[in-house]
Structure formats: C-alpha cells, structure tokens
Coordinates of C-alpha atoms in Angstrom, one line a residue:
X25 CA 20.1 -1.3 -6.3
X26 CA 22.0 1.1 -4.1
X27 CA 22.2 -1.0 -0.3
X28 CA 22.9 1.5 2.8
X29 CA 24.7 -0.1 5.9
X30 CA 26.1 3.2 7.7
X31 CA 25.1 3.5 11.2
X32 CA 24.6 6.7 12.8
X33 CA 23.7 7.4 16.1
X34 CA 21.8 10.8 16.9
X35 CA 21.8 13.5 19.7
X36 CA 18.1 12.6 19.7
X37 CA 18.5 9.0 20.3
X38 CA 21.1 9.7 23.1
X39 CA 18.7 12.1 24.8
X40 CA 15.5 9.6 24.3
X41 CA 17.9 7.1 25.9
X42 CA 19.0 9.1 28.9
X43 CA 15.4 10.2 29.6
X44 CA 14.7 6.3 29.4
X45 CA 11.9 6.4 27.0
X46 CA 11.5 2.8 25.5
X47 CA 10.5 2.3 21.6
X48 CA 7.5 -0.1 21.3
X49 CA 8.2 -2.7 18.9
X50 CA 5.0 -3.7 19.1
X51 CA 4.1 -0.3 17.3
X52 CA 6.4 -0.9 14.6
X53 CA 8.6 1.3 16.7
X54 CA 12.0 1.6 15.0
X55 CA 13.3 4.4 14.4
X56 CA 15.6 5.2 11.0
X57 CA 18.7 6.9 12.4
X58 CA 20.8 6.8 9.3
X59 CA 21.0 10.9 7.8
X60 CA 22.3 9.2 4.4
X61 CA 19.0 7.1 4.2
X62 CA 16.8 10.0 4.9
X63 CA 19.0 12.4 2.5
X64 CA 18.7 9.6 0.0
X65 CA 14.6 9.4 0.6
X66 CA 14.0 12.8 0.1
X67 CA 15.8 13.2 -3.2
X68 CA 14.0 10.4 -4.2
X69 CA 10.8 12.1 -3.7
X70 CA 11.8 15.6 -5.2
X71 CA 10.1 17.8 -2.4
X72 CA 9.7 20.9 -3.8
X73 CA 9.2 24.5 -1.6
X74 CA 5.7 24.3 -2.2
X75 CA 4.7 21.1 -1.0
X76 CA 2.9 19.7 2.2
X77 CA 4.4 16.3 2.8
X78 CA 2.4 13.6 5.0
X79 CA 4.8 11.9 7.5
X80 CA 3.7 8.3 8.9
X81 CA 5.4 7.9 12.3
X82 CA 7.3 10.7 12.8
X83 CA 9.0 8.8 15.6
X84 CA 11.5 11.7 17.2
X85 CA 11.9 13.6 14.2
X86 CA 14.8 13.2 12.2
X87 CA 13.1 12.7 8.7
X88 CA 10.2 15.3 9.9
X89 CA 12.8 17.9 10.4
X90 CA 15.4 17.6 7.1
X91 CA 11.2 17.9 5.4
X92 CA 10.9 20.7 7.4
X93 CA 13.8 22.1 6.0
X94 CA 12.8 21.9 2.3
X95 CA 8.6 21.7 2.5
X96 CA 6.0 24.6 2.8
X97 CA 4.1 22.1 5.6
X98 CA 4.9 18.3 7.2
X99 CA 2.0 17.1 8.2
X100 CA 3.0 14.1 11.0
X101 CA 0.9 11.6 12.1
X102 CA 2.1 9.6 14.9
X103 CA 0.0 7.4 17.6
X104 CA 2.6 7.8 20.0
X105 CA 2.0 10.3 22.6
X106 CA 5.7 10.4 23.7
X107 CA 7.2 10.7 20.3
X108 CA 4.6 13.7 20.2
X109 CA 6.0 15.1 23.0
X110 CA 9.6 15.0 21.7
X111 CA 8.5 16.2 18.1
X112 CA 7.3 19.3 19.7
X113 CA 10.2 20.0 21.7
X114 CA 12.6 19.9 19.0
X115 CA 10.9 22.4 16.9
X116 CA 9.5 24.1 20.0
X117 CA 10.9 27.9 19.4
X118 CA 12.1 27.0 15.8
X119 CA 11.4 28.7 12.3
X120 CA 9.7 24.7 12.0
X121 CA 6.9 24.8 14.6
X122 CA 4.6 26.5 12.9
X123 CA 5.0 24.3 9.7
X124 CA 4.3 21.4 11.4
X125 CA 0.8 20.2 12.4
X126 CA 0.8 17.1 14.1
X127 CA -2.5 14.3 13.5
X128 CA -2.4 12.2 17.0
X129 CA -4.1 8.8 16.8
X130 CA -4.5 5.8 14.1
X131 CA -3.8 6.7 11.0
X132 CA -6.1 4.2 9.5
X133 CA -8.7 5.8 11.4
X134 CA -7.8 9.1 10.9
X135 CA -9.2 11.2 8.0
X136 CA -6.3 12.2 5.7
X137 CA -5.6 16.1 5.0
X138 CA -4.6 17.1 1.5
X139 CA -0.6 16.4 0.8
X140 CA 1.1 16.3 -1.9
X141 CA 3.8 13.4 -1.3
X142 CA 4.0 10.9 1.4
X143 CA 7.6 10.4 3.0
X144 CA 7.6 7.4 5.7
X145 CA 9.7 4.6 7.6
X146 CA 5.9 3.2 8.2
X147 CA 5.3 0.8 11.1
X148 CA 5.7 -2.7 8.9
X149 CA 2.5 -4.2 10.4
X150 CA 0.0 -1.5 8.5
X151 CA 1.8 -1.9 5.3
X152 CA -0.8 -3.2 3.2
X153 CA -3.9 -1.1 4.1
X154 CA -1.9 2.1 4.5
X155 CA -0.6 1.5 0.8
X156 CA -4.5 0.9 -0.5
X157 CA -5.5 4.0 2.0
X158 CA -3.4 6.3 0.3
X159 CA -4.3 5.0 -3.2
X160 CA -8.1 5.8 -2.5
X161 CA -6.7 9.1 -1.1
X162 CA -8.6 11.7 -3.3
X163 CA -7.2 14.4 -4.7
X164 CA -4.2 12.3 -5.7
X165 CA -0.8 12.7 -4.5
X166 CA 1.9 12.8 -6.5
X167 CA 4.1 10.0 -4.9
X168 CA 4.9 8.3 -2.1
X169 CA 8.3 7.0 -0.9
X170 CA 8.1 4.7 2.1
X171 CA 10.1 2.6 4.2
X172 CA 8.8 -1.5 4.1
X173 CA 9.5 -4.9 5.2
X174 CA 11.8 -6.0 2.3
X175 CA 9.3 -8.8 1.4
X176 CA 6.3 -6.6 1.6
X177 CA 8.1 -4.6 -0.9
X178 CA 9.6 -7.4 -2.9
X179 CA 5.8 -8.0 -3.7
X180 CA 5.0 -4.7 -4.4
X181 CA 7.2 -4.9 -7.6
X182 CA 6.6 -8.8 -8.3
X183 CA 5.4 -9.8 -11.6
X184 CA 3.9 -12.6 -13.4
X185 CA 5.9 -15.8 -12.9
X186 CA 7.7 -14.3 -9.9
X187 CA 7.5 -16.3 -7.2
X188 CA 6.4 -13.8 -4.9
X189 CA 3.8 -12.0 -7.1
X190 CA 0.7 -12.0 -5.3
X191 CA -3.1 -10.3 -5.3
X192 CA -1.2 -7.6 -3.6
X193 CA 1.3 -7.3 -6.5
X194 CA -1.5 -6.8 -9.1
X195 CA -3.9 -4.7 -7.6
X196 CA -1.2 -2.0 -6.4
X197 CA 0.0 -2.1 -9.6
X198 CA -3.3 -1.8 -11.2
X199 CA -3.6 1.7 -9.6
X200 CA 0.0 2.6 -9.5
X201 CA 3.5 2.7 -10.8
X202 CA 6.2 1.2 -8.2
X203 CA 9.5 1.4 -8.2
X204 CA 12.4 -0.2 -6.2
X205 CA 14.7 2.2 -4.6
X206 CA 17.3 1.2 -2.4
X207 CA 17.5 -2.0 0.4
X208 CA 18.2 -0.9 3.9
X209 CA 19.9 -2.9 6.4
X210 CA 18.6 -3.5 9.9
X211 CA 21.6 -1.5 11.6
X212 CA 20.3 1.3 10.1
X213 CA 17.3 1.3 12.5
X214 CA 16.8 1.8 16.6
X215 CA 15.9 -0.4 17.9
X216 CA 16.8 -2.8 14.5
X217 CA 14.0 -4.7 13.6
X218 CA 14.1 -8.5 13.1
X219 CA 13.6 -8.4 8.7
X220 CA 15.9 -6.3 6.3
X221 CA 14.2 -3.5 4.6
X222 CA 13.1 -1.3 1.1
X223 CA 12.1 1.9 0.0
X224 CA 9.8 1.8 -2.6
X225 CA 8.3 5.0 -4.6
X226 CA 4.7 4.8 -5.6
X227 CA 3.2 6.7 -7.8
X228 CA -0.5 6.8 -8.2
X229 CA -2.1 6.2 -11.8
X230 CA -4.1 9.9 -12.9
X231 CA -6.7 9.0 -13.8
X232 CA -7.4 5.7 -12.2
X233 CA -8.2 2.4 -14.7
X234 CA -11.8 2.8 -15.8
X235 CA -13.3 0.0 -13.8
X236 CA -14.7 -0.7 -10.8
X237 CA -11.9 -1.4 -8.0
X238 CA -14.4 -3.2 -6.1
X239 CA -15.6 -5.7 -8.7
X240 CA -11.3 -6.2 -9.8
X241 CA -10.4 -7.2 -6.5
X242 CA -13.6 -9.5 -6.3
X243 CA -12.0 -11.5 -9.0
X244 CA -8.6 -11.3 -8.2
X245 CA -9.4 -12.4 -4.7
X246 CA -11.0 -15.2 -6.4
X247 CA -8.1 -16.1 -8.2
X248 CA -5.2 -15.2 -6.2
X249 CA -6.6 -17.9 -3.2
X250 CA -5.1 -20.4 -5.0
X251 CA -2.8 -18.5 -7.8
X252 CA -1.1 -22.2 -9.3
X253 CA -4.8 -23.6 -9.1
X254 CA -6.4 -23.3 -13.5
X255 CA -9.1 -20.3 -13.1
X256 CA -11.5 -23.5 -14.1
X257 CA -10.7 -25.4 -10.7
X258 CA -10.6 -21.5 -8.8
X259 CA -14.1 -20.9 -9.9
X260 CA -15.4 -24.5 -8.9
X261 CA -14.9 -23.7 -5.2
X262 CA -18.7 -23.7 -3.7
X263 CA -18.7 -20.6 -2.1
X264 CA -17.4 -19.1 -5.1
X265 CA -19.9 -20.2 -6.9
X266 CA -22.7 -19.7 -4.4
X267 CA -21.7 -15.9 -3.8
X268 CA -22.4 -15.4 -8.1
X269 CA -25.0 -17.0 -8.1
X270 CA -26.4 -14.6 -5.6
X271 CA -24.8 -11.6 -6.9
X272 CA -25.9 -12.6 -10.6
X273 CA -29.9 -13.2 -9.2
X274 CA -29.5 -9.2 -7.7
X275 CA -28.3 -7.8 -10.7
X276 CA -31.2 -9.8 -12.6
X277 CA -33.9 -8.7 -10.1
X278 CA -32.3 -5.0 -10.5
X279 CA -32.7 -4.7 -14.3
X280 CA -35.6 -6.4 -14.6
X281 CA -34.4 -9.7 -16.0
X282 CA -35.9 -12.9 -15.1
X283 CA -33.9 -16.0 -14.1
X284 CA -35.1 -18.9 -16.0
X285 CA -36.1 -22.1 -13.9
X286 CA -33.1 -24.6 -15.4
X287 CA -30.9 -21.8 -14.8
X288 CA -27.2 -22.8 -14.0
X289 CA -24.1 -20.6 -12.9
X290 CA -21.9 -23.1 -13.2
X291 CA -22.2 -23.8 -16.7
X292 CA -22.8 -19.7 -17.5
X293 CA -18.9 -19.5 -15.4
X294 CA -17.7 -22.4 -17.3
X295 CA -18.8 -20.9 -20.7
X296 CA -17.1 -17.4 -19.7
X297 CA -14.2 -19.1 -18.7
X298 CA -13.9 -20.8 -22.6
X299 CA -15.0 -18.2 -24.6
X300 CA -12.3 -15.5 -22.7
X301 CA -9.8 -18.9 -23.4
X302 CA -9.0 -18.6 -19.4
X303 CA -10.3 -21.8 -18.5
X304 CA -6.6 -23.3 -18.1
X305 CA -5.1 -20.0 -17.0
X306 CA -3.3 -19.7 -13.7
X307 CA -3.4 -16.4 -11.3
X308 CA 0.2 -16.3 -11.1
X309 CA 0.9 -15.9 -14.7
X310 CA -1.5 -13.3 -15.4
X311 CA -0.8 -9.9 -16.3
X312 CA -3.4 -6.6 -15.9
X313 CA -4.4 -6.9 -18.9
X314 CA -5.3 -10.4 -18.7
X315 CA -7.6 -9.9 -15.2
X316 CA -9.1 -6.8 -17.6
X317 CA -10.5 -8.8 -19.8
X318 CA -11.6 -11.4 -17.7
X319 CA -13.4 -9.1 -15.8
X320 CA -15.5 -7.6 -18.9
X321 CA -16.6 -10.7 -19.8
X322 CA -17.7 -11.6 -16.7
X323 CA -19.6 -8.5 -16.7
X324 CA -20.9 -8.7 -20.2
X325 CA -22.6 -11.8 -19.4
X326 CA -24.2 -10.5 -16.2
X327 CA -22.2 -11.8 -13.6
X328 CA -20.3 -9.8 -11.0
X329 CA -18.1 -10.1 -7.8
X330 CA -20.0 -7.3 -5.5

C-alpha cells in the first residue's frame, strides 16, 4: 500500500495564516495540504466530466478546486463559516463559482442532494455515522473515497479473525465493497492531527442485500457486545432476552398468533441457536453469510430484533 509523507505548504495556508484565522481541532479541523494526496484521491475515484461530487469539509479549498477542475458540479458542505468565506473568495470571479454550491451547517443534519461520488478528508469524529449516512443515501452513489483515522479505517476492511473486526466491520461490509487505498502520514495535514491516517474507497452494494438492515444490526449488536463471548452465552444476557421476548409477543399479537401460557423464549433462543449449529459460535469469527443465516432462522421461528 502506497504511504505518502511529502509535505506541501500552500499559498492558501500562508494567506489563512497571515489573516490569523485558527483551525478548530475540535471540528476535526485539519486541513490535507499535500497536492500529491489529493491528485492521488481523485484518480482513485475516476471523476468523470459529468459528475456532481459531494465534498465533506471543504476546509479552504484545495481538494474542492482540483474537483472543480474535472467535475460538472462540487457540491461542499462545510460547518465552518470562515472556511466558507475563504471557499468563496477563491473561486469568487472564476470559471468555478458557478459550479460550486455550498451546503452550510451539519452535515448529519443536513439533507443530502443527489451526487454521484463522495471525495473527502472528513472530520475523524463523524466517521462512523457519515459512512452509514451515505450508505442509506438513495439513489446510490457510485463510490466514495474518504480520508479516515487509520484505525477507523483498519476496521472498515477487518475480517473474521482479525483482531480489529468489529460490528462496524460487518455491517459496512454488508452493504458495501471497501477497499484500502493508500496510508497518509500526519505531516501531510495542517494542523497534523494526533493519529496517522487512510483513504479508503467504498463502493455501495446495487441492489442492497434483501433483508431488513434494521433487524441485521439488531442481531449483530447483540453479538458484537461481546464478539469472543459463544452466541449461547451473548443471547443469555437478560435484557437480550427481555427485549425478544417483547418483540416476539408483538409480532404474535400482530398476526394473530396466540402465546401459549408455559411459553419460554429462552428455550425457543436456545433451540434456534442448535438447530442453525451457532450455539458455540463466536461474533468475531463470523462471516456475512454466517449472520445471514442466523438471522432467517431467527425470523422463521418468529422471533425478531425490532
């Protein structure tokens, strides 16, 4: 994997500096100065003439311009007032401005337009619900390739057995392909963050799994609290076992089934759990396809996680 230490200082950043304006770290403010990093992102996203590209922290504009440059539209989305103010004075006059429409506020909370990639040095600290935001984005995008935290992204791409494969690691997986791209060292940023860093492509599965995403991560979560724990001792825990007992009683009531008196949820759990032979399973060796098939027979026998 290709590891990119150059450091690069900017007229941008000088001006920024000389007008005194101060990143916020506590924004994930750190802004990827490095022109071969950026060169190196978009190539790995294949921007094509025709495409509108969604930008997550735009910062002063380095990345949002070399898009601009190659893309039909960047849309930017930045919470930043200032960084706003600096984005629109560097295109300000340009063959750029009217390419760029700029989304000011949370992108979390912020309705998403239609794009067709996503190319992003992300603030680290909404990594893991901007990745699930964009994978519930509909229509689907093509790909996304984004800056993270190298350990965020480490489990991103972690697999069974790994020691860093995680409920993260399986559901993003479950509803998209992820690739490794390139580490980034912390040089590379201003000012440099405290971790070493990733890029990581995503591409979204079309179509999505037929399943319900909802009821998947109900188990994983299940699973995943205690991944070295056996399925049989994760599915022992009382509010575990509480919560299906609930959720089995509503799905009853809903088709019209009735719950016998002697009825027991642990011993219906315990009698999934053998006949699916997961009983002695842990989370952290299990594949997709094993959580798949836990899940239908869960389901076949009534029980469910929402």
């Amino acid at each position: 994997m290709p590891k990119v230490r150059t450091q690069v200082t900017s007229r941008v950043h000088t001006e920024v500096a000389r007008q005194g304006i101060l990143f916020n770290k506590d924004k994930g403010q750190h802004i990827l100065k490095n022109p071969l990093i950026i060169q190196s992102m978009l190539e790995k996203a294949a921007l094509r003439p025709t495409d509108v590209v969604l930008e997550i922290g735009p910062g002063t504009g380095n990345m949002t311009i070399k898009m601009l440059e190659k893309a039909k539209k960047v849309v930017a989305c930045e919470i930043d007032s200032r960084m706003i103010a600096e984005l629109q004075k560097r295109v300000q006059g340009s063959i750029y401005q009217s390419k760029l429409q700029i989304v000011y506020g949370d992108v979390l909370k912020s309705d998403l337009p239609f794009f067709d990639l996503c190319v992003a040095n992300i603030p680290y600290q909404i990594s893991s619900p901007l990745v699930f935001k964009l994978l519930s984005h509909r229509p689907f995008f093509r790909c996304a390739v984004l800056m993270f935290q190298r350990e965020f992204a480490e489990r991103l791409v972690a697999k069974p057995g790994d020691k860093l494969y995680c409920r993260l690691s399986i559901n993003t997986q479950l509803l998209a392909r992820i690739d490794m791209l390139m580490k980034v060292g912390k040089n590379n940023f201003r000012p440099p963050p405290k971790v070493e860093s990733n890029v990581v492509r995503i591409e979204p599965r079309n179509p999505p799994p037929p399943l319900n995403y909802q009821e998947w991560d109900g188990l994983t979560r299940i699973a995943f609290v205690r991944k070295n724990k056996t399925l049989s001792a994760a599915f022992k825990q009382t509010t575990v076992v509480t919560m299906l007992e609930k959720n089995y009683k509503i799905h009853c009531s809903l088709n019209n089934k009735i719950v016998s008196d002697n009825f027991d949820i642990k011993q219906l759990i315990d009698h999934i759990l053998e006949k699916a032979d997961a009983k002695n399973k842990r989370a952290r060796t299990m594949d997709i396809d094993d959580f798949i098939s836990l899940l239908h027979a869960f389901n076949a026998d009534g029980v469910h996680f929402i």
